[in-house]
Tab-separated table of C-alpha atoms in Angstrom:
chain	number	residue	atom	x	y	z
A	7	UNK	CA	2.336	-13.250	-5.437
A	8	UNK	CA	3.741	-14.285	-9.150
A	9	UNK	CA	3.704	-11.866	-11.324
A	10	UNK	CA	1.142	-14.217	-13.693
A	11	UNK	CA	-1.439	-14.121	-10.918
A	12	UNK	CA	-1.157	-10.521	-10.358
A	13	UNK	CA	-1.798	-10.174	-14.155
A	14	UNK	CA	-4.676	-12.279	-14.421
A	15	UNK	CA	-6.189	-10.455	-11.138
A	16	UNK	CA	-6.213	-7.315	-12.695
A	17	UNK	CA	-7.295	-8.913	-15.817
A	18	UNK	CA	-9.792	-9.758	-13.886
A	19	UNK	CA	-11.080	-7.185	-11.982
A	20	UNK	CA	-11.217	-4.399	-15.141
A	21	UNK	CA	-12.931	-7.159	-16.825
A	22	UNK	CA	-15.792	-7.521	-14.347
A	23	UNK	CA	-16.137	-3.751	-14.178
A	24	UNK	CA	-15.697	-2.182	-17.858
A	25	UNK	CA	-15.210	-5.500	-19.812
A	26	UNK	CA	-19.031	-4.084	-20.613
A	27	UNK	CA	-17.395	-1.208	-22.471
A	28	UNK	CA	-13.868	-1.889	-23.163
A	29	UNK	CA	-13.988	-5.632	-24.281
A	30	UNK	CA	-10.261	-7.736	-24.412
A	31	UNK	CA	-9.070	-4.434	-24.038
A	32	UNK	CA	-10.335	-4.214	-20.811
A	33	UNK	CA	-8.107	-7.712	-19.823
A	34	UNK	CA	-4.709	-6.516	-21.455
A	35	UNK	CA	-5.623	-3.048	-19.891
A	36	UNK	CA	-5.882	-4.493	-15.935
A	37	UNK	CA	-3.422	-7.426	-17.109
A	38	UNK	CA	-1.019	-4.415	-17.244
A	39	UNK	CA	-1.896	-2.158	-14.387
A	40	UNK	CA	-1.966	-5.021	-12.332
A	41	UNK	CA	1.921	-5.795	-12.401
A	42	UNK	CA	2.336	-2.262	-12.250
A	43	UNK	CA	3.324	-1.841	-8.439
A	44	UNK	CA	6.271	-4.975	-8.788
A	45	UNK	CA	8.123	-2.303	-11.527
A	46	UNK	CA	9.733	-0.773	-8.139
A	47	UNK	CA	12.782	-4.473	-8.889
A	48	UNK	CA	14.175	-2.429	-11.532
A	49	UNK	CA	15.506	0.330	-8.630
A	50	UNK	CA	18.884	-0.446	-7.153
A	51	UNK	CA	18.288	0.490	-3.025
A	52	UNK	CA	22.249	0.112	-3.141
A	53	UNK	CA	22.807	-3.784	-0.857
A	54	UNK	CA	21.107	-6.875	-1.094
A	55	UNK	CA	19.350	-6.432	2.562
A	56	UNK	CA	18.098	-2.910	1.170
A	57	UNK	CA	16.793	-4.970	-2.511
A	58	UNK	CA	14.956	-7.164	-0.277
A	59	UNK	CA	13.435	-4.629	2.745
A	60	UNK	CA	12.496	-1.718	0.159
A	61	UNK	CA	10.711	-4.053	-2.080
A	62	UNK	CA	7.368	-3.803	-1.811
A	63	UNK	CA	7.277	-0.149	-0.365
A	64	UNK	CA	6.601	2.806	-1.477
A	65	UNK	CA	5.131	0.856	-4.761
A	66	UNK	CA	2.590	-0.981	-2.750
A	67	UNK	CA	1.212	1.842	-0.554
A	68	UNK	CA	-2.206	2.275	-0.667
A	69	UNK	CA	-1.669	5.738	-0.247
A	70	UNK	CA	0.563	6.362	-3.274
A	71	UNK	CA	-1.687	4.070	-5.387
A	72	UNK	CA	-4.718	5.635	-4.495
A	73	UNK	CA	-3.058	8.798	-5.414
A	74	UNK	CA	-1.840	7.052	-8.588
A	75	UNK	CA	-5.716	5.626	-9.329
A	76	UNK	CA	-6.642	9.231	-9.180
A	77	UNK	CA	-4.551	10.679	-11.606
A	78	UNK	CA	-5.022	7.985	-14.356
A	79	UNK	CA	-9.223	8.352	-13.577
A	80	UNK	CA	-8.390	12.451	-14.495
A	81	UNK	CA	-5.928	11.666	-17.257
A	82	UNK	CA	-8.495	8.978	-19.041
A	83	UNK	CA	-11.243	11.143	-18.729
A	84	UNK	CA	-9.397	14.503	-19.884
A	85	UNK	CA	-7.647	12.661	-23.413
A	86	UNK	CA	-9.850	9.166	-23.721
A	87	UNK	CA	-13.502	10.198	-22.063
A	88	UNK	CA	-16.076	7.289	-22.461
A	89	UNK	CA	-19.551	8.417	-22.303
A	90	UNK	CA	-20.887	4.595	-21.173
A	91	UNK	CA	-19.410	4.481	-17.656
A	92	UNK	CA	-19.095	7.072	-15.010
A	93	UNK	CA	-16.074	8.926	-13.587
A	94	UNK	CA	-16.811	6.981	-9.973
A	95	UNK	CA	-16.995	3.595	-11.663
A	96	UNK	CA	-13.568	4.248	-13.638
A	97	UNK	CA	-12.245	5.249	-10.658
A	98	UNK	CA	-13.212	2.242	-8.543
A	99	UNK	CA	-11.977	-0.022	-11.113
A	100	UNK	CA	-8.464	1.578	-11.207
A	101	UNK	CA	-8.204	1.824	-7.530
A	102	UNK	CA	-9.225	-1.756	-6.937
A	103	UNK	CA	-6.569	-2.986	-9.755
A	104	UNK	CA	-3.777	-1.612	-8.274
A	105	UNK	CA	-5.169	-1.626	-4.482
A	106	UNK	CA	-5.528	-5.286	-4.631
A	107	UNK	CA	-2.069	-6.243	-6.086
A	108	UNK	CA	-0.378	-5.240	-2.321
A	109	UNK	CA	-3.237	-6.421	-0.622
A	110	UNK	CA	-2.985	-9.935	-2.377
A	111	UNK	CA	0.846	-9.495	-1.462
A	112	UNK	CA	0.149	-8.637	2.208
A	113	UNK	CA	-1.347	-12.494	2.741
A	114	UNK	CA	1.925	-14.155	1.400
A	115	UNK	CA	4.585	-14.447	3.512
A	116	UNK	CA	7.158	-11.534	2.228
A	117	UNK	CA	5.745	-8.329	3.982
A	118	UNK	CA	4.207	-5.310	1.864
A	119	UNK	CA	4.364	-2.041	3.640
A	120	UNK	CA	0.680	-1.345	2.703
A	121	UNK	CA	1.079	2.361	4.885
A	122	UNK	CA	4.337	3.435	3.376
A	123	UNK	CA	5.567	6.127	3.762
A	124	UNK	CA	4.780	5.683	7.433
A	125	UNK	CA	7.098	3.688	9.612
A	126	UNK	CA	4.938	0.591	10.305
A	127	UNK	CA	6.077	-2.746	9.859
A	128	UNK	CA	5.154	-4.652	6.558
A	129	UNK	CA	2.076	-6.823	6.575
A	130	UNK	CA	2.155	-10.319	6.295
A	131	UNK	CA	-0.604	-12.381	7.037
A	132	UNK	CA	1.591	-15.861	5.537
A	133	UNK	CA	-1.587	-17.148	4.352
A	134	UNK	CA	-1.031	-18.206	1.387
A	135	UNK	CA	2.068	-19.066	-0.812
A	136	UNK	CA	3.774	-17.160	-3.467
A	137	UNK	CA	2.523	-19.653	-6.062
A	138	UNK	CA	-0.508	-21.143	-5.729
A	139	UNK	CA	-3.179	-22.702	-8.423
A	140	UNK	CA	-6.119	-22.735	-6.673
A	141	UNK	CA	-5.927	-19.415	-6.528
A	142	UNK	CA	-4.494	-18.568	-9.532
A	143	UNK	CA	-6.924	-20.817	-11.397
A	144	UNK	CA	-9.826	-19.360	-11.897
A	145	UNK	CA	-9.303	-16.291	-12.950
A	146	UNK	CA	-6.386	-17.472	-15.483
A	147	UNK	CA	-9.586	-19.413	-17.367
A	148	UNK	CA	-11.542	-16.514	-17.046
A	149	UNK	CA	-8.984	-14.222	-18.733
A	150	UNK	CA	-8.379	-16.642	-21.696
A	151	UNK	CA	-12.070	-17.430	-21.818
A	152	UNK	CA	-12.616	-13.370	-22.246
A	153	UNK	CA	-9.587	-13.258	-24.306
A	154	UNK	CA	-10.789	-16.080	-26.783
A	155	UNK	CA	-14.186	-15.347	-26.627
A	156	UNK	CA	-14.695	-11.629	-26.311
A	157	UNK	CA	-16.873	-10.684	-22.767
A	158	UNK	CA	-19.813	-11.204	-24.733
A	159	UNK	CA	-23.222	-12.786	-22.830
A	160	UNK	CA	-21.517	-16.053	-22.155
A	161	UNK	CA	-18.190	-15.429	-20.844
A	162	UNK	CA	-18.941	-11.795	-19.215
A	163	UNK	CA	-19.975	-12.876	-15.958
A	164	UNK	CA	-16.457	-15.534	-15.733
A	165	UNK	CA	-14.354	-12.709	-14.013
A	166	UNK	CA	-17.164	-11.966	-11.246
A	167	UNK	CA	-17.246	-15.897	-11.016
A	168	UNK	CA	-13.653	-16.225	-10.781
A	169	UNK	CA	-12.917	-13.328	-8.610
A	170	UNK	CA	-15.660	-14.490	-6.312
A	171	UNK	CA	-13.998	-17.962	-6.277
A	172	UNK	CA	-10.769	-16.954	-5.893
A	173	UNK	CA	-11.467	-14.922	-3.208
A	174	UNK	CA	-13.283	-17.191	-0.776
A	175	UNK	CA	-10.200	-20.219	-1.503
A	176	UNK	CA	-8.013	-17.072	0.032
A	177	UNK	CA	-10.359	-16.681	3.049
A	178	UNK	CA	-10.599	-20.194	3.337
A	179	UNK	CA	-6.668	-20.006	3.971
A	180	UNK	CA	-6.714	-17.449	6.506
A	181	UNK	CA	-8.886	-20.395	8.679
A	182	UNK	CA	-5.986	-22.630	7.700
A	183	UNK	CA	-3.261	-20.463	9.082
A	184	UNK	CA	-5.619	-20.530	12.433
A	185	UNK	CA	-6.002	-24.235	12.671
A	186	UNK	CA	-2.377	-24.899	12.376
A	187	UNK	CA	-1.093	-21.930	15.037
A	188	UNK	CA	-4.280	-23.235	17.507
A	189	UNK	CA	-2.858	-27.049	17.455
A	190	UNK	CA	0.485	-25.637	17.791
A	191	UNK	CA	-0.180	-23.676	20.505
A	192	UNK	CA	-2.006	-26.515	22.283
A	193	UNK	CA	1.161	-28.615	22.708
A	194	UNK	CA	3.248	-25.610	23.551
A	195	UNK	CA	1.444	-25.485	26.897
A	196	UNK	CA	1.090	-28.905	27.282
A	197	UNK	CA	5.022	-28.233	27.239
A	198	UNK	CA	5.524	-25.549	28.960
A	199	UNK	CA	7.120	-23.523	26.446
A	200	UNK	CA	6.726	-19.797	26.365
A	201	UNK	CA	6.459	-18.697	22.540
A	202	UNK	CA	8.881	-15.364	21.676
A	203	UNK	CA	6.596	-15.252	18.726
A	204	UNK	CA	4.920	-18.018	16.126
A	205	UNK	CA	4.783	-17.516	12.840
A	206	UNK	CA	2.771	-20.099	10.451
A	207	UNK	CA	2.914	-20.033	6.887
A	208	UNK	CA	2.056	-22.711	4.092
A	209	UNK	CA	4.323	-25.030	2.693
A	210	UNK	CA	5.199	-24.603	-1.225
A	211	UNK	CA	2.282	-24.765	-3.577
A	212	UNK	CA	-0.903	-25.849	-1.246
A	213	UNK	CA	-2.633	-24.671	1.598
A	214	UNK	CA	-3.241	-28.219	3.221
A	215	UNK	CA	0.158	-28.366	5.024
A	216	UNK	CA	1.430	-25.499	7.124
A	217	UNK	CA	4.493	-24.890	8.394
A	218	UNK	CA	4.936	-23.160	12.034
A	219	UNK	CA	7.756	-21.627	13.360
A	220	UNK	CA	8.194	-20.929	17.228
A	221	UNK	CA	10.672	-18.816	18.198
A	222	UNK	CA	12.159	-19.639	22.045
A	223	UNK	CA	15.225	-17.836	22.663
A	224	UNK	CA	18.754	-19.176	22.137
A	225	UNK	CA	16.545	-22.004	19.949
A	226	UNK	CA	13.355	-22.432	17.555
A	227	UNK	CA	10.548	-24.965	16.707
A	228	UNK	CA	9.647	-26.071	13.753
A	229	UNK	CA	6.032	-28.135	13.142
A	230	UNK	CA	4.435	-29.374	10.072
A	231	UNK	CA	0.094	-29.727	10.750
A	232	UNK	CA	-1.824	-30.919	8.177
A	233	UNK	CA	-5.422	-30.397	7.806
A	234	UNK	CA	-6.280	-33.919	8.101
A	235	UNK	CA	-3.900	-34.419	11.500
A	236	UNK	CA	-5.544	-36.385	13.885
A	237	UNK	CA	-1.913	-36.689	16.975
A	238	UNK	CA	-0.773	-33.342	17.673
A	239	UNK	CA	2.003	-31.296	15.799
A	240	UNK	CA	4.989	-32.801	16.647
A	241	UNK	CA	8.121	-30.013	17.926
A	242	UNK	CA	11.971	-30.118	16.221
A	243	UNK	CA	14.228	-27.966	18.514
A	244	UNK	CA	16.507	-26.295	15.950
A	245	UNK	CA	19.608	-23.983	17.541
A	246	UNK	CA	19.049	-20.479	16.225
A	247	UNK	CA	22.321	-18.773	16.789
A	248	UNK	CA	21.356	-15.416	18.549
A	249	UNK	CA	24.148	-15.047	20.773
A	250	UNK	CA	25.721	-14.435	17.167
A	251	UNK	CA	23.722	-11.615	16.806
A	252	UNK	CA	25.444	-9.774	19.484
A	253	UNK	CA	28.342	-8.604	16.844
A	254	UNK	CA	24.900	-7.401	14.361
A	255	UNK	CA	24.626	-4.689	17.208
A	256	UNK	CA	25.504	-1.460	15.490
A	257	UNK	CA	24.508	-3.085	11.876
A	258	UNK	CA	21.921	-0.793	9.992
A	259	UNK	CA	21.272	-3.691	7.877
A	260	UNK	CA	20.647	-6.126	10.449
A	261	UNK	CA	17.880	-3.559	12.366
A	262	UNK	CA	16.338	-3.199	9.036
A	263	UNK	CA	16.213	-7.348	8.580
A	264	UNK	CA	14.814	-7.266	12.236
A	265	UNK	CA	11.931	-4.613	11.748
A	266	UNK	CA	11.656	-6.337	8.340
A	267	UNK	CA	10.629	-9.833	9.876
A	268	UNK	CA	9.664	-9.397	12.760
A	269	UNK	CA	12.663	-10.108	14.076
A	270	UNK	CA	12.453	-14.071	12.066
A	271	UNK	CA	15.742	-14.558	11.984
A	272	UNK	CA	18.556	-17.615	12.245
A	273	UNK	CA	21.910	-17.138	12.608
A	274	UNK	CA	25.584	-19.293	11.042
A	275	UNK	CA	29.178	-18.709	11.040
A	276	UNK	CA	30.184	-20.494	7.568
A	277	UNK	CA	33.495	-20.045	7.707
A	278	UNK	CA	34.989	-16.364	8.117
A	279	UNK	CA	31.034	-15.207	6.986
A	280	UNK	CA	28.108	-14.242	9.518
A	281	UNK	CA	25.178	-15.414	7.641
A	282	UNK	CA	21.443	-14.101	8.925
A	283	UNK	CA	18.525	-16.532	7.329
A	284	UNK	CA	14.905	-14.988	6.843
A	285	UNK	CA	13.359	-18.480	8.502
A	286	UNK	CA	10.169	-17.427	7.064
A	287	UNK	CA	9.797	-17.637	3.223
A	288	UNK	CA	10.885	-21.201	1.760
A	289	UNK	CA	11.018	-24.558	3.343
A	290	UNK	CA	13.259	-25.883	6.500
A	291	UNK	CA	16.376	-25.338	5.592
A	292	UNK	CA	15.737	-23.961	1.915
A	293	UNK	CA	15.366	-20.233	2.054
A	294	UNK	CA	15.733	-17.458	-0.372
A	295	UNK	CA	16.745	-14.841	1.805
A	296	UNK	CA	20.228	-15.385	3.435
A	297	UNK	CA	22.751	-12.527	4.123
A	298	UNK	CA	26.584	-11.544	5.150
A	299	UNK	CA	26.468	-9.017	7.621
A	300	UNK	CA	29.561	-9.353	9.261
A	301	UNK	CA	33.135	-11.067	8.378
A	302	UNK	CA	36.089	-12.236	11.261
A	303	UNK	CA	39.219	-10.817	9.980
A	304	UNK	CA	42.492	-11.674	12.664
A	305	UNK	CA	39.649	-13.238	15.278
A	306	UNK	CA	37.370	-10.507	15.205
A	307	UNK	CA	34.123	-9.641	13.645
A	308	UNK	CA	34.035	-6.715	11.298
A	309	UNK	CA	30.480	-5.323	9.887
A	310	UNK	CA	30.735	-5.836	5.647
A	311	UNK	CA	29.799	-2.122	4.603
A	312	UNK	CA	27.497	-3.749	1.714
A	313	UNK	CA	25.518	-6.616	2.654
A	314	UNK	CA	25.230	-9.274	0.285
A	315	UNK	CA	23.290	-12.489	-0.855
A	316	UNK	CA	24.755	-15.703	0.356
A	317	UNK	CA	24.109	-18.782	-2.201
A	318	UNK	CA	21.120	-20.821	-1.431
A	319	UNK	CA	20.412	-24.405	-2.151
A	320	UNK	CA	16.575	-23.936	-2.870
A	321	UNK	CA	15.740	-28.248	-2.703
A	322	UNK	CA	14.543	-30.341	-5.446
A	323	UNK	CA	11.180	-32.216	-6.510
A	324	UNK	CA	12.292	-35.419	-4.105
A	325	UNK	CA	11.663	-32.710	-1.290
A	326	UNK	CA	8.121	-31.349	-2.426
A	327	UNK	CA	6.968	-35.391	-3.208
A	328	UNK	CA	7.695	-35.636	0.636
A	329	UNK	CA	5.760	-32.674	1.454
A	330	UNK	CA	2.811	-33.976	-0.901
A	331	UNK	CA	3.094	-37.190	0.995
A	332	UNK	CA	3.062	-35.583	4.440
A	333	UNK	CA	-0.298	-33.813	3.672
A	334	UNK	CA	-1.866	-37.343	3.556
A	335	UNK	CA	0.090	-39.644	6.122
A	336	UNK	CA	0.863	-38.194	9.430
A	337	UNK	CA	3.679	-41.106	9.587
A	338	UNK	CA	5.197	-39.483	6.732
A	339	UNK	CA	8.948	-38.892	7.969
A	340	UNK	CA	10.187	-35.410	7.049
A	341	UNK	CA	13.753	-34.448	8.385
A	342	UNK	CA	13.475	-30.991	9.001
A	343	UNK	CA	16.215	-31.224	11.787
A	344	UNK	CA	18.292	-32.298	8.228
A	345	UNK	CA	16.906	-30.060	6.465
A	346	UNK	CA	17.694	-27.282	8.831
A	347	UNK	CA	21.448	-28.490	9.665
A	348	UNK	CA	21.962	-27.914	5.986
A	349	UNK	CA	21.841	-24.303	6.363
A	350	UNK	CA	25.192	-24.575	8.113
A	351	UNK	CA	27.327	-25.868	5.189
A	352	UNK	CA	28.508	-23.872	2.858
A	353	UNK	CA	27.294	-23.867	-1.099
């Protein structure tokens, strides 16, 4: 998630559980700790594939930042003890401030390798979006409310509110994510297509409209489902471009990118360049993640020794005022065949 929502989360959270004891201090004290896992940006892995894949890693482990909770509990209780609240409760307040900033990441669409260091795919339950305000919300109103205020008898009960109400909006997407996979899975055997994989994942700012990918071999689907649908999802066959992938073979970068996403992945020649798209973070045809991996030099493909970022066109508000109209209107046009053929062009 943002980095604003992981601050007012942790905010949050410390708040509800020493706010008793440490006041505002106990806000700017979780505000802080709560961005602390998304400090692992400023390392340089070495290529762009490696900036994206080891993001999220060993910074977002439970295991190192239950470790991590540990030592602060120690080091707080050694130099700054506080005779109002126990070691256990300092300890559970820490743990769950920096515990639940990769376990909010894990229901976004990325992947957060919540095991690290062991050799388990990342997590990503594509629940909800990067940005969203109805989670975010609540607890920002609680913070400045606290903030303002002071967690005094009015306002010291706003983060439990806020927490509680943020956190049953994010359950309430996880029955989102199943409506939307169920309807698309309906018409797929009404079709007769055999699913590789699906992923689902919201479109940009809401949780009304989801977006579900379908992956069929040489080819993929693409389906928009709404929550107030009443026809079925309706398929768009996009070419994926894996026979492509065939000259990835012996590419560390592109194994990583495969373990990475599940093996999400579209593939372009633009020009001399062998660009791999993540398919799953962004919108049809408007994603973040795109890579070289390979280059034809004299008719053949040669693997590029440091992968790099290709330019993306990330779409404009006339694109998202589409989307908003699609979560109302089911005759809503939206050309994601369009949308995806741009991927093809270069920047």
């Amino acid at each position: 998630m943002d980095s604003i929502t992981q601050a007012v989360l942790g905010a949050s959270i410390q708040g509800a559980l020493l706010g008793r004891w440490q006041g505002r201090k106990a806000l700017l004290y979780g505000a802080v700790l709560g961005t602390l896992p998304d400090l692992d940006v400023v390392i340089d892995y070495g290529d762009a594939v490696a900036q994206m894949t080891y993001h999220r890693g060993f910074s977002h482990s439970l295991f190192v930042l239950t470790a991590l909770a540990a030592v602060l509990t120690w080091l707080i209780r050694r130099f700054r003890p506080h005779p109002g609240y126990t070691t256990r409760r300092l300890f559970l307040a820490l743990w769950l401030v920096l515990a639940t900033h990769p376990l909010l990441d894990a229901f976004t669409s990325y992947g957060t390798q919540l095991f690290w260091p062991l050799e388990m795919p990342p997590v990503a339950w594509s629940s909800i979006f990067i940005i969203d305000p109805l989670y975010t919300v609540p607890l920002l109103i609680a913070v400045i409310a606290g903030l303002v205020g002071g967690l005094k008898e009015s306002t010291a009960r706003l983060p439990v509110i806020a927490l509680i109400l943020s956190s049953l909006y994010l359950a309430s997407t996880l029955g989102g994510k199943w409506m939307a996979e169920q309807r698309v899975e309906q018409v797929l055997d009404r079709q007769g297509i055999r699913a590789q994989a699906i992923f689902s994942t919201p479109t940009p700012f809401n949780s009304l409209l989801w977006r579900v990918i379908v992956l069929d071999g040489e080819d993929y689907h693409e389906a928009l489902v709404s929550w107030l649908d009443s026809a079925p999802p309706r398929l768009e066959r996009i070419p994926r471009g894996t026979t492509l992938a065939r000259h990835l073979r012996d590419s560390p970068q592109h194994q990583r990118l495969v373990w990475f996403t599940h093996g999400t992945l579209r593939y372009d020649q633009i020009g001399p360049a062998l660009v791999v798209t993540d398919l799953r973070l962004g919108m049809t045809g408007f994603h973040p993640f795109r890579f070289v991996l390979a280059e034809q030099q004299g008719g053949r493909w040669q693997l590029v020794p440091a992968a790099r970022r290709w330019p993306t066109d990330r779409g404009d508000l006339s694109r998202l005022q589409v989307l908003w109209q699609r979560i109302w209107r089911e005759d809503q046009p939206v050309p994601l065949i369009a949308w995806a053929n741009g991927l093809q062009k270069k920047p």
